[in-house]
mmCIF file of C-alpha atoms in Angstrom:
data_model
loop_
_atom_site.group_PDB
_atom_site.id
_atom_site.type_symbol
_atom_site.label_atom_id
_atom_site.label_comp_id
_atom_site.label_asym_id
_atom_site.label_seq_id
_atom_site.Cartn_x
_atom_site.Cartn_y
_atom_site.Cartn_z
ATOM 1 C CA MET A 191 -4.945 -0.352 -12.708
ATOM 2 C CA TRP A 192 -2.056 -1.635 -14.834
ATOM 3 C CA THR A 193 0.438 0.953 -16.167
ATOM 4 C CA THR A 194 3.056 -0.102 -18.719
ATOM 5 C CA VAL A 195 5.656 2.638 -18.346
ATOM 6 C CA SER A 196 7.676 1.234 -21.258
ATOM 7 C CA ASP A 197 7.567 -1.940 -23.320
ATOM 8 C CA SER A 198 10.071 -4.633 -22.416
ATOM 9 C CA PRO A 199 12.494 -5.553 -25.216
ATOM 10 C CA HIS A 200 12.446 -9.183 -24.031
ATOM 11 C CA ASP A 201 9.822 -11.622 -25.334
ATOM 12 C CA HIS A 202 9.900 -13.786 -22.194
ATOM 13 C CA GLU A 203 9.374 -10.766 -19.965
ATOM 14 C CA ARG A 204 6.452 -9.421 -22.009
ATOM 15 C CA GLU A 205 4.829 -12.871 -21.956
ATOM 16 C CA ALA A 206 5.356 -13.289 -18.197
ATOM 17 C CA LEU A 207 3.895 -9.872 -17.419
ATOM 18 C CA ALA A 208 0.897 -10.510 -19.697
ATOM 19 C CA TRP A 209 0.333 -13.820 -17.887
ATOM 20 C CA LEU A 210 0.523 -12.072 -14.524
ATOM 21 C CA ARG A 211 -1.824 -9.294 -15.641
ATOM 22 C CA SER A 212 -4.437 -11.827 -16.740
ATOM 23 C CA ARG A 213 -4.485 -13.360 -13.250
ATOM 24 C CA LEU A 214 -4.505 -10.303 -10.985
ATOM 25 C CA PRO A 215 -7.830 -8.683 -10.018
ATOM 26 C CA ASP A 216 -8.810 -5.548 -11.930
ATOM 27 C CA ARG A 217 -10.068 -3.522 -8.964
ATOM 28 C CA GLU A 218 -8.863 -1.393 -6.090
ATOM 29 C CA PRO A 219 -6.409 -1.493 -4.429
ATOM 30 C CA TYR A 220 -4.537 -3.207 -7.285
ATOM 31 C CA HIS A 221 -2.047 -0.954 -9.078
ATOM 32 C CA VAL A 222 0.856 -2.273 -11.135
ATOM 33 C CA TRP A 223 3.632 -0.349 -12.899
ATOM 34 C CA THR A 224 5.929 -2.230 -15.269
ATOM 35 C CA ASN A 225 9.278 -1.644 -16.968
ATOM 36 C CA PHE A 226 10.561 1.604 -15.511
ATOM 37 C CA GLU A 227 13.788 3.022 -14.133
ATOM 38 C CA PHE A 228 14.481 5.150 -11.082
ATOM 39 C CA THR A 229 17.522 7.030 -9.839
ATOM 40 C CA THR A 230 18.449 7.148 -6.157
ATOM 41 C CA HIS A 231 19.568 10.278 -4.304
ATOM 42 C CA ASN A 232 23.207 9.225 -4.763
ATOM 43 C CA GLY A 233 22.799 8.685 -8.507
ATOM 44 C CA GLN A 234 22.408 4.900 -8.718
ATOM 45 C CA LEU A 235 20.145 3.796 -11.563
ATOM 46 C CA TYR A 236 17.885 0.755 -11.175
ATOM 47 C CA GLU A 237 15.498 -1.004 -13.556
ATOM 48 C CA VAL A 238 12.217 -2.439 -12.265
ATOM 49 C CA ASP A 239 10.242 -5.160 -14.047
ATOM 50 C CA ALA A 240 7.063 -4.720 -11.982
ATOM 51 C CA LEU A 241 5.919 -2.818 -8.889
ATOM 52 C CA ALA A 242 2.556 -3.860 -7.441
ATOM 53 C CA ILE A 243 0.151 -2.682 -4.779
ATOM 54 C CA THR A 244 -2.187 -5.541 -3.890
ATOM 55 C CA ASP A 245 -4.603 -6.479 -1.128
ATOM 56 C CA ASN A 246 -1.797 -7.823 1.030
ATOM 57 C CA GLY A 247 0.920 -5.232 0.514
ATOM 58 C CA PHE A 248 3.558 -3.641 -1.661
ATOM 59 C CA HIS A 249 5.732 -5.777 -3.964
ATOM 60 C CA LEU A 250 8.725 -5.324 -6.247
ATOM 61 C CA ILE A 251 8.919 -8.185 -8.762
ATOM 62 C CA GLU A 252 11.953 -9.264 -10.767
ATOM 63 C CA VAL A 253 11.057 -11.466 -13.767
ATOM 64 C CA LYS A 254 13.483 -14.216 -14.784
ATOM 65 C CA SER A 255 12.870 -16.929 -17.381
ATOM 66 C CA HIS A 256 15.810 -19.384 -17.233
ATOM 67 C CA PRO A 257 14.333 -22.389 -19.094
ATOM 68 C CA GLY A 258 15.903 -25.646 -17.981
ATOM 69 C CA THR A 259 17.057 -26.321 -14.418
ATOM 70 C CA ILE A 260 17.847 -23.853 -11.648
ATOM 71 C CA ALA A 261 19.781 -25.029 -8.593
ATOM 72 C CA GLY A 262 21.668 -23.233 -5.848
ATOM 73 C CA ASP A 263 21.269 -21.418 -2.570
ATOM 74 C CA ALA A 264 20.818 -17.951 -1.046
ATOM 75 C CA GLY A 265 24.069 -16.691 -2.566
ATOM 76 C CA THR A 266 24.696 -18.424 -5.888
ATOM 77 C CA TRP A 267 22.469 -20.029 -8.520
ATOM 78 C CA GLU A 268 23.417 -22.606 -11.132
ATOM 79 C CA TRP A 269 21.487 -22.654 -14.402
ATOM 80 C CA THR A 270 21.588 -25.563 -16.831
ATOM 81 C CA THR A 271 19.841 -24.760 -20.103
ATOM 82 C CA PRO A 272 17.756 -27.338 -22.021
ATOM 83 C CA GLU A 273 20.735 -27.598 -24.405
ATOM 84 C CA GLY A 274 23.074 -28.488 -21.518
ATOM 85 C CA ARG A 275 24.945 -25.196 -21.165
ATOM 86 C CA PHE A 276 25.908 -24.295 -17.582
ATOM 87 C CA ARG A 277 26.144 -20.878 -15.951
ATOM 88 C CA GLN A 278 26.622 -19.584 -12.388
ATOM 89 C CA PHE A 279 25.427 -16.184 -11.156
ATOM 90 C CA ASP A 280 24.335 -14.367 -8.010
ATOM 91 C CA ASN A 281 20.887 -15.153 -6.653
ATOM 92 C CA PRO A 282 18.799 -12.380 -8.271
ATOM 93 C CA ARG A 283 16.988 -11.790 -4.998
ATOM 94 C CA ILE A 284 20.118 -10.009 -3.713
ATOM 95 C CA LEU A 285 19.864 -7.213 -6.302
ATOM 96 C CA THR A 286 16.057 -7.176 -6.107
ATOM 97 C CA ASN A 287 16.271 -6.584 -2.351
ATOM 98 C CA ARG A 288 18.687 -3.709 -2.969
ATOM 99 C CA LYS A 289 16.283 -2.175 -5.502
ATOM 100 C CA ALA A 290 13.359 -2.488 -3.072
ATOM 101 C CA LYS A 291 15.249 -0.727 -0.271
ATOM 102 C CA ALA A 292 16.363 2.073 -2.593
ATOM 103 C CA LEU A 293 12.877 2.620 -4.003
ATOM 104 C CA LYS A 294 11.271 2.602 -0.562
ATOM 105 C CA GLY A 295 13.742 5.281 0.492
ATOM 106 C CA LEU A 296 12.669 7.490 -2.426
ATOM 107 C CA ILE A 297 9.001 6.972 -1.596
ATOM 108 C CA GLU A 298 9.596 7.855 2.065
ATOM 109 C CA SER A 299 11.128 11.183 0.986
ATOM 110 C CA SER A 300 8.323 12.017 -1.491
ATOM 111 C CA LYS A 301 5.839 14.850 -0.998
ATOM 112 C CA ALA A 302 3.007 12.343 -0.631
ATOM 113 C CA PHE A 303 4.594 10.919 2.535
ATOM 114 C CA LYS A 304 6.080 14.151 3.888
ATOM 115 C CA LYS A 305 4.096 13.890 7.140
ATOM 116 C CA HIS A 306 3.541 10.123 7.008
ATOM 117 C CA ARG A 307 7.006 8.706 6.398
ATOM 118 C CA SER A 308 6.577 5.940 8.946
ATOM 119 C CA SER A 309 3.428 4.695 7.193
ATOM 120 C CA VAL A 310 5.246 3.604 4.008
ATOM 121 C CA PRO A 311 4.692 -0.166 3.969
ATOM 122 C CA TYR A 312 7.480 -2.702 3.674
ATOM 123 C CA LEU A 313 8.371 -3.203 0.004
ATOM 124 C CA THR A 314 8.707 -6.960 -0.434
ATOM 125 C CA GLU A 315 11.158 -8.210 -3.048
ATOM 126 C CA SER A 316 10.100 -11.200 -5.144
ATOM 127 C CA VAL A 317 11.744 -13.130 -7.966
ATOM 128 C CA PHE A 318 9.311 -14.620 -10.485
ATOM 129 C CA LEU A 319 10.760 -17.600 -12.372
ATOM 130 C CA SER A 320 8.329 -17.450 -15.248
ATOM 131 C CA ASP A 321 9.245 -20.408 -17.462
ATOM 132 C CA PRO A 322 6.310 -22.879 -17.324
ATOM 133 C CA ASN A 323 8.612 -25.883 -17.776
ATOM 134 C CA LEU A 324 11.237 -24.854 -15.232
ATOM 135 C CA CYS A 325 12.812 -27.593 -13.118
ATOM 136 C CA CYS A 326 13.610 -26.150 -9.681
ATOM 137 C CA ASP A 327 16.394 -27.663 -7.570
ATOM 138 C CA LEU A 328 16.999 -24.608 -5.382
ATOM 139 C CA ASN A 329 17.549 -25.418 -1.722
ATOM 140 C CA PRO A 330 15.186 -23.881 0.896
ATOM 141 C CA GLN A 331 17.389 -20.805 1.356
ATOM 142 C CA GLY A 332 17.645 -20.307 -2.389
ATOM 143 C CA ARG A 333 13.848 -20.468 -2.763
ATOM 144 C CA HIS A 334 13.188 -17.716 -0.203
ATOM 145 C CA HIS A 335 11.166 -14.934 -1.926
ATOM 146 C CA VAL A 336 11.311 -16.898 -5.213
ATOM 147 C CA PHE A 337 8.097 -17.960 -6.973
ATOM 148 C CA GLY A 338 6.924 -19.715 -10.115
ATOM 149 C CA ARG A 339 3.680 -19.869 -12.047
ATOM 150 C CA ASP A 340 0.608 -20.881 -10.096
ATOM 151 C CA ALA A 341 -1.181 -24.097 -10.952
ATOM 152 C CA GLN A 342 -4.186 -23.964 -13.241
ATOM 153 C CA PRO A 343 -7.532 -24.051 -11.373
ATOM 154 C CA GLY A 344 -8.254 -27.591 -10.218
ATOM 155 C CA GLU A 345 -4.748 -28.818 -11.002
ATOM 156 C CA ALA A 346 -1.650 -29.407 -8.887
ATOM 157 C CA LEU A 347 1.715 -27.888 -9.689
ATOM 158 C CA PRO A 348 3.854 -30.180 -11.861
ATOM 159 C CA PRO A 349 6.617 -31.962 -9.920
ATOM 160 C CA GLU A 350 9.371 -29.881 -11.527
ATOM 161 C CA ARG A 351 7.878 -26.682 -10.060
ATOM 162 C CA ALA A 352 6.251 -28.070 -6.910
ATOM 163 C CA LYS A 353 8.984 -26.681 -4.649
ATOM 164 C CA LEU A 354 8.146 -23.107 -5.623
ATOM 165 C CA GLY A 355 5.103 -21.231 -4.409
ATOM 166 C CA GLY A 356 2.899 -19.453 -6.949
ATOM 167 C CA ILE A 357 3.547 -15.771 -7.615
ATOM 168 C CA VAL A 358 -0.170 -14.897 -7.818
ATOM 169 C CA GLU A 359 -0.959 -16.514 -4.471
ATOM 170 C CA HIS A 360 1.990 -14.637 -2.992
ATOM 171 C CA LEU A 361 0.660 -11.327 -4.309
ATOM 172 C CA ILE A 362 -3.004 -11.720 -3.410
ATOM 173 C CA GLY A 363 -3.167 -14.238 -0.534
ATOM 174 C CA LEU A 364 -4.197 -13.028 2.903
ATOM 175 C CA GLY A 365 -3.205 -16.142 4.830
ATOM 176 C CA PRO A 366 0.140 -16.267 6.672
ATOM 177 C CA ALA A 367 3.201 -15.882 4.466
ATOM 178 C CA SER A 368 5.617 -18.782 3.999
ATOM 179 C CA THR A 369 7.690 -17.289 6.809
ATOM 180 C CA GLY A 370 4.682 -17.486 9.141
ATOM 181 C CA ARG A 371 4.288 -13.693 9.188
ATOM 182 C CA ALA A 372 0.648 -12.560 9.232
ATOM 183 C CA ARG A 373 -0.562 -10.613 6.209
ATOM 184 C CA HIS A 374 -3.116 -7.818 6.430
ATOM 185 C CA ARG A 375 -5.049 -5.764 3.901
ATOM 186 C CA ILE A 376 -3.276 -2.561 2.977
ATOM 187 C CA GLN A 377 -5.168 0.550 4.112
ATOM 188 C CA ARG A 378 -6.905 2.687 1.476
ATOM 189 C CA GLN A 379 -5.232 5.943 2.532
ATOM 190 C CA VAL A 380 -1.822 4.272 2.286
ATOM 191 C CA VAL A 381 -2.645 3.059 -1.235
ATOM 192 C CA GLU A 382 -3.662 6.592 -2.249
ATOM 193 C CA ARG A 383 -0.396 8.034 -0.908
ATOM 194 C CA LEU A 384 1.664 5.326 -2.631
ATOM 195 C CA VAL A 385 0.004 6.048 -5.985
ATOM 196 C CA ARG A 386 0.701 9.787 -5.566
ATOM 197 C CA ALA A 387 4.288 9.125 -4.508
ATOM 198 C CA ILE A 388 5.006 6.878 -7.496
ATOM 199 C CA ASP A 389 3.449 9.408 -9.870
ATOM 200 C CA GLN A 390 5.619 12.122 -8.308
#
């Protein structure tokens, strides 16, 4: 089930989410909520592009377009636009990780998990670089938890995106993660509690 909580004001974000929706299975346990805000217990406000429950777990997804070239490492990224403009900024995974931890904390304290707090699954943070013509020069540390568009069926990723894994494979794959960590199907009762918790 796909729930658009509010419409994104950004064309690139709407297009990226529509692309992602067209490639995710439309069946249980898949649930996706897009474009919403939440407030932590200490009053911090966060915006979420997409939150997904899939076969292999629980994912918070930050959508970034950045046409041109992205380089950098775990701390700082460098973006060169197609027009040649240059900009430096923090690796967006840092804030996405902070959002994921804050949201998991709210879910753990929800009524749905009152007696099952320890069963809340790890909320994995992911950055989706959605531009189809992106040139990726991120180093291995900078690419950690960062994904691009998957290749079309029967095709290989173009060289400019070959260093990035595909976001869809990351969300639905049941083979070992890029870190080597085993991935397992999320249990039905956990999915049901997560859906209740997010609704609450």
